[in-house]
Coordinates of C-alpha atoms in Angstrom, one line a residue:
Chain A
M26 CA -17.2 -32.8 6.3
R27 CA -16.4 -29.3 5.3
V28 CA -16.1 -26.8 8.2
P29 CA -16.1 -23.1 7.1
L30 CA -13.7 -20.9 9.0
E31 CA -12.5 -17.4 9.0
R32 CA -9.3 -17.9 11.0
K33 CA -6.5 -15.5 10.3
V34 CA -3.3 -17.3 9.6
L35 CA -1.3 -15.0 11.8
N36 CA -3.9 -14.8 14.6
E37 CA -1.4 -15.7 17.2
N38 CA 0.8 -12.8 16.1
D39 CA -2.2 -10.5 15.8
R40 CA -3.3 -11.5 19.4
I41 CA 0.0 -10.5 20.8
A42 CA 0.1 -7.3 18.7
A43 CA -3.3 -6.4 20.0
G44 CA -2.1 -6.7 23.6
L45 CA 1.0 -4.6 22.8
R46 CA -1.2 -1.9 21.1
E47 CA -3.5 -1.8 24.2
R48 CA -0.4 -1.3 26.4
F49 CA 0.9 1.5 24.2
Q50 CA -2.5 3.2 24.0
R51 CA -3.0 3.0 27.8
G52 CA 0.4 4.6 28.3
G53 CA 0.0 7.2 25.5
V54 CA 3.0 5.8 23.8
F55 CA 3.4 6.5 20.1
C56 CA 4.8 3.4 18.5
L57 CA 6.2 3.6 15.0
N58 CA 7.2 0.6 12.8
L59 CA 9.9 1.6 10.4
I60 CA 10.2 -0.6 7.2
S61 CA 12.5 -0.3 4.2
S62 CA 15.0 -2.2 2.0
P63 CA 18.4 -2.7 3.5
G64 CA 20.5 0.5 3.2
S65 CA 17.6 3.0 2.8
G66 CA 18.7 4.8 6.0
K67 CA 16.4 3.6 8.8
T68 CA 19.3 3.6 11.3
A69 CA 20.6 6.9 10.1
L70 CA 17.2 8.5 10.4
L71 CA 16.9 7.2 14.0
E72 CA 20.4 8.5 14.8
R73 CA 19.5 12.0 13.6
T74 CA 16.1 11.7 15.4
L75 CA 17.6 10.7 18.7
E76 CA 20.4 13.3 18.4
G77 CA 17.7 16.0 18.0
F78 CA 15.8 15.1 21.2
D79 CA 16.6 16.6 24.6
A80 CA 17.9 13.9 27.0
S81 CA 14.8 14.5 29.2
R82 CA 12.6 13.1 26.5
R83 CA 11.4 9.5 26.9
M84 CA 12.3 7.7 23.7
A85 CA 13.3 4.1 23.1
V86 CA 14.3 1.9 20.1
L87 CA 14.0 -1.7 19.3
T88 CA 16.1 -2.5 16.3
G89 CA 15.8 -5.7 14.4
D90 CA 18.5 -7.4 12.3
I91 CA 19.2 -11.0 11.2
Q92 CA 22.7 -10.8 12.7
T93 CA 24.9 -8.4 14.7
D94 CA 24.1 -5.7 17.2
N95 CA 25.8 -3.0 15.2
D96 CA 22.7 -0.9 14.9
A97 CA 22.0 -1.0 18.6
R98 CA 25.5 0.2 19.3
R99 CA 25.1 3.0 16.8
L100 CA 21.9 4.1 18.4
A101 CA 22.9 3.6 22.1
R102 CA 25.3 6.6 21.8
F103 CA 22.5 9.0 22.3
G104 CA 21.6 7.9 25.8
F105 CA 18.1 6.6 25.1
P106 CA 17.2 2.9 25.8
V107 CA 18.0 0.8 22.8
R108 CA 17.7 -3.0 22.4
Q109 CA 18.8 -5.1 19.5
I110 CA 16.5 -7.9 18.4
T111 CA 18.6 -10.5 16.5
T112 CA 16.2 -12.6 14.6
G113 CA 18.7 -15.3 13.7
G114 CA 17.5 -15.8 10.2
A115 CA 13.9 -14.5 10.3
C116 CA 13.4 -11.8 7.7
H117 CA 11.0 -9.7 9.8
L118 CA 10.1 -8.8 13.4
D119 CA 7.0 -10.4 14.8
A120 CA 4.9 -9.3 17.8
R121 CA 6.3 -12.0 20.1
M122 CA 9.9 -10.8 19.5
V123 CA 8.8 -7.2 20.3
E124 CA 6.9 -8.4 23.5
R125 CA 10.0 -10.3 24.7
A126 CA 12.4 -7.5 23.9
L127 CA 10.3 -5.1 25.9
E128 CA 10.5 -7.2 29.1
G129 CA 11.9 -5.2 32.0
W130 CA 11.1 -1.8 30.4
R131 CA 8.5 0.5 31.8
V132 CA 7.0 0.9 28.3
E133 CA 4.0 2.9 29.5
E134 CA 6.3 5.8 30.5
L135 CA 7.6 6.2 27.0
E136 CA 6.6 9.0 24.6
I137 CA 7.8 7.3 21.4
L138 CA 8.9 3.7 20.8
F139 CA 10.6 3.2 17.5
L140 CA 10.6 -0.3 16.0
E141 CA 13.3 -0.5 13.4
N142 CA 12.3 -3.6 11.3
V143 CA 14.6 -5.9 9.5
G144 CA 15.7 -4.4 6.2
N145 CA 13.2 -6.0 3.8
L146 CA 10.4 -4.6 1.8
V147 CA 8.3 -7.8 1.7
C148 CA 8.1 -9.8 4.9
P149 CA 7.6 -7.2 7.6
T150 CA 4.4 -6.1 5.9
S151 CA 2.4 -9.1 7.1
Y152 CA 3.3 -8.8 10.8
D153 CA 1.4 -6.4 13.0
L154 CA 3.7 -5.3 15.9
G155 CA 1.1 -3.3 17.7
E156 CA 2.3 -0.1 16.2
E157 CA 0.2 3.0 15.9
A158 CA 1.7 4.0 12.6
R159 CA 3.9 2.5 9.9
A160 CA 6.5 4.4 8.0
V161 CA 8.3 3.1 4.9
L162 CA 11.6 4.6 3.9
L163 CA 12.6 4.9 0.3
S164 CA 15.9 6.4 -0.8
V165 CA 16.8 8.2 -4.0
T166 CA 19.4 5.6 -4.9
E167 CA 16.6 3.1 -5.4
G168 CA 14.0 3.0 -8.1
E169 CA 11.0 5.3 -8.4
D170 CA 8.9 2.2 -9.1
K171 CA 9.6 0.6 -5.7
P172 CA 6.0 1.4 -4.5
L173 CA 4.7 -0.4 -7.6
K174 CA 7.0 -3.4 -7.1
Y175 CA 6.2 -3.8 -3.4
P176 CA 2.5 -2.5 -3.3
A177 CA 1.6 -4.4 -0.2
T178 CA 4.3 -2.6 1.9
F179 CA 3.4 0.9 0.6
H180 CA -0.3 0.2 0.8
H181 CA -0.1 -0.6 4.5
A182 CA 2.1 2.5 5.3
D183 CA 0.9 5.7 6.8
L184 CA 4.0 7.7 5.9
M185 CA 6.7 7.4 3.2
V186 CA 10.0 9.1 4.1
L187 CA 12.0 9.8 0.9
N188 CA 15.6 9.8 2.2
K189 CA 19.0 10.8 0.8
I190 CA 17.5 13.8 -1.1
D191 CA 21.0 15.5 -0.9
L192 CA 22.0 13.0 -3.7
L193 CA 19.2 14.0 -6.1
P194 CA 21.6 16.1 -8.3
Y195 CA 23.8 13.0 -8.8
V196 CA 21.2 10.3 -9.5
P197 CA 18.5 10.0 -12.2
F198 CA 15.8 9.5 -9.6
Q199 CA 12.6 11.5 -10.2
A200 CA 11.2 12.3 -6.8
A201 CA 7.8 13.4 -8.1
L202 CA 7.3 10.1 -9.9
A203 CA 8.2 8.1 -6.8
C204 CA 5.6 10.1 -4.8
E205 CA 3.0 9.6 -7.5
N206 CA 3.7 5.9 -7.5
A207 CA 3.3 5.7 -3.7
R208 CA 0.0 7.6 -3.9
R209 CA -1.2 5.1 -6.6
V210 CA -0.9 2.2 -4.2
Q211 CA -1.9 4.2 -1.1
P212 CA -3.9 7.4 -1.9
E213 CA -3.8 8.5 1.8
I214 CA -0.1 8.1 2.3
E215 CA 1.8 11.1 3.8
I216 CA 5.2 11.9 2.3
L217 CA 8.2 13.6 3.8
E218 CA 11.5 14.3 2.0
V219 CA 14.6 14.3 4.1
S220 CA 18.4 13.9 4.0
C221 CA 20.0 12.4 7.1
T222 CA 23.4 13.7 5.8
S223 CA 22.5 17.4 5.1
G224 CA 19.7 17.5 7.7
Q225 CA 17.3 18.9 5.1
G226 CA 13.7 18.0 5.9
L227 CA 14.4 16.7 9.3
D228 CA 12.5 19.5 11.0
G229 CA 9.4 18.3 9.1
W230 CA 10.0 14.8 10.3
R231 CA 10.4 15.9 13.9
A232 CA 7.2 17.9 13.6
W233 CA 5.4 14.9 12.2
L234 CA 6.5 12.9 15.2
E235 CA 5.6 15.6 17.7
A236 CA 2.2 16.0 16.2
R237 CA 1.5 12.4 17.1
L238 CA 2.3 12.8 20.8
Chain B
M11 CA 7.8 -21.1 19.7
P12 CA 6.8 -21.4 16.0
L13 CA 9.4 -22.4 13.5
Q14 CA 11.2 -19.4 11.9
Y15 CA 12.6 -19.4 8.5
G16 CA 14.4 -16.8 6.4
L17 CA 12.0 -17.4 3.6
H18 CA 8.8 -15.3 4.2
E19 CA 6.3 -17.8 2.8
M20 CA 8.0 -20.6 4.9
S21 CA 7.1 -18.8 8.2
I22 CA 3.6 -18.1 6.9
A23 CA 3.3 -21.8 5.9
A24 CA 4.4 -22.8 9.4
A25 CA 1.7 -20.5 10.8
V26 CA -0.9 -22.1 8.5
L27 CA -0.1 -25.5 9.8
D28 CA -0.3 -24.3 13.4
A29 CA -3.7 -22.9 12.6
V30 CA -4.8 -26.2 11.0
R31 CA -3.7 -28.1 14.2
A32 CA -5.5 -25.6 16.4
E33 CA -8.7 -25.9 14.5
T34 CA -8.6 -29.7 14.3
R35 CA -8.1 -29.8 18.1
L36 CA -11.2 -27.5 18.4
H37 CA -13.1 -30.1 16.3
G38 CA -12.4 -33.1 18.5
G39 CA -9.1 -34.0 17.0
A40 CA -10.6 -35.0 13.6
R41 CA -8.1 -35.5 10.8
A42 CA -8.0 -32.7 8.2
T43 CA -7.7 -33.9 4.6
R44 CA -7.9 -30.5 2.8
A45 CA -7.4 -26.9 4.0
G46 CA -8.8 -23.9 2.1
L47 CA -6.8 -20.7 2.2
R48 CA -7.7 -17.1 1.2
I49 CA -4.7 -15.0 0.2
G50 CA -5.2 -11.4 -0.9
E51 CA -3.2 -9.7 -3.6
L52 CA -2.0 -7.2 -1.1
S53 CA -1.0 -9.7 1.6
G54 CA 2.6 -9.8 0.5
V55 CA 2.4 -13.5 0.1
E56 CA 3.0 -15.2 -3.2
P57 CA 0.5 -18.1 -3.5
E58 CA 2.6 -20.5 -5.5
S59 CA 5.6 -20.0 -3.1
L60 CA 3.2 -20.6 -0.2
R61 CA 1.9 -23.8 -1.7
F62 CA 5.5 -25.0 -2.2
C63 CA 6.4 -24.3 1.4
L64 CA 3.2 -25.9 2.7
E65 CA 3.8 -29.1 0.7
S66 CA 7.4 -29.2 1.9
L67 CA 6.4 -28.8 5.5
V68 CA 3.6 -31.4 5.3
A69 CA 5.8 -34.1 3.7
G70 CA 6.7 -36.5 6.4
D71 CA 4.6 -34.6 9.0
D72 CA 1.8 -36.0 11.0
L73 CA -0.6 -33.8 9.0
E74 CA 0.3 -35.7 5.8
P75 CA -1.6 -36.2 3.4
L76 CA -3.1 -32.7 3.8
A77 CA -4.1 -31.0 0.5
F78 CA -4.4 -27.2 0.1
D79 CA -6.8 -25.1 -1.9
I80 CA -5.5 -21.5 -2.3
E81 CA -8.0 -18.9 -3.4
T82 CA -6.5 -15.6 -4.4
R83 CA -8.5 -12.5 -3.4
P84 CA -8.4 -9.3 -5.5
W85 CA -7.3 -5.9 -4.3
T86 CA -10.6 -4.0 -3.9
R87 CA -11.7 -0.5 -2.7
R88 CA -15.1 0.9 -1.8
C89 CA -16.4 4.1 -3.4
L90 CA -17.4 6.7 -0.7
D91 CA -19.7 8.5 -3.2
C92 CA -21.6 5.7 -5.0
G93 CA -20.9 2.8 -2.5
A94 CA -19.7 0.4 -5.1
E95 CA -16.9 -2.0 -4.3
F96 CA -14.5 -2.4 -7.2
R97 CA -11.4 -4.2 -8.1
V98 CA -8.2 -2.1 -8.4
V99 CA -6.6 -2.7 -11.8
E100 CA -3.3 -1.2 -12.9
Y101 CA -3.1 0.7 -9.5
N102 CA -6.1 2.8 -10.4
T103 CA -7.8 3.5 -7.1
A104 CA -10.6 5.7 -8.6
C105 CA -14.0 4.2 -8.6
S106 CA -14.5 2.0 -11.7
G107 CA -18.3 2.8 -11.7
C108 CA -18.6 6.6 -11.1
G109 CA -15.0 7.7 -11.5
S110 CA -14.8 9.3 -8.0
A111 CA -11.4 9.5 -6.4
H112 CA -13.0 9.3 -2.9
T113 CA -12.5 5.6 -2.2
E114 CA -11.3 3.6 0.8
A115 CA -9.5 0.3 1.2
A116 CA -11.9 -2.7 1.1
G117 CA -10.1 -6.0 0.5
G118 CA -6.9 -7.7 -0.7
D119 CA -4.9 -8.2 2.5
E120 CA -6.6 -11.5 3.4
M121 CA -4.5 -14.3 4.8
E122 CA -7.0 -16.7 6.2
L123 CA -7.8 -20.3 6.7
S124 CA -11.2 -20.4 5.0
Y125 CA -12.3 -24.0 5.6
L126 CA -11.1 -27.4 6.6
E127 CA -12.3 -30.7 5.3
L128 CA -12.4 -33.2 8.2
E129 CA -12.8 -36.9 8.2
E130 CA -16.0 -37.9 9.9
P131 CA -15.1 -38.1 13.6
G132 CA -14.6 -41.5 15.1
C133 CA -14.8 -43.6 11.8
A134 CA -11.5 -45.2 12.3
S135 CA -11.9 -46.0 15.9
R136 CA -15.4 -47.4 15.4
S137 CA -14.3 -49.8 12.7
N138 CA -11.5 -50.9 15.1
E139 CA -14.0 -51.7 17.8
K140 CA -16.0 -53.9 15.5
S141 CA -13.1 -56.1 14.6

């Protein structure tokens, strides 16, 4: 007997993510899921972001890694609430990990919740975390063809942050080609170019965030 | 708590088996012999890797011998001018019918359990009663 179904494989994750999204929306919290390869600069971008916000702002970060709480320690210096999610092997964050990590926080009072995913351009794509927007970071020390190699990740992103642009004079990376490739897999994607070292473009990034509040 | 594995397709495979168990419970505990899956080109899941992981997890499990039928779904977009739904080939997101660049996402991120083949409920127990 064949029973036709339309059950999403990750429906348990999606159910928890929907609950988180409702909480965020009720509280007017802008939740951003940050995805990239290891070493593209997610933590550095968050350091520069938190550093630029006045201490009265209500920002928080959940940062995911397979092991260590190094990122949480780096980010906690700015005085905003930060929690490390150590996945213990899992290559991505899922909604249940986020829900657990938020326990005890008055999430509804936040302005922005940053979810720094595990450094990986494949696995985080499939897992809805209840975020309002998804940003993928690409750095100029990688290949311009990353959007074509990992189309699912770029296709599901609202924003691409091209990082480390201070290194452009020293690497053969063609920024225009990388942007063109990102638009091929996601014609609606927004693109910002930044350097977390020189600070170039960070005003545009902060303005992008503020426009979402 | 679902099993977690470093390998992406392994955690997806574990979620597939959870979904199979949940659906068989909804259907009176009938035994599933075959599960149909629909995997989109944009889902981030590699079908052959998923099949390997599913078969590895089912071996020795109470779901054995469960077979899998994986259907790959294409990346498609819908034209906002002519309404056609078309397959995206070579990352070309312009409409293949009228050439318009005004298109929106349509399909390709599916990751679904599309059917289950179940043994007729109660067959085994009825034959036991007779004997």
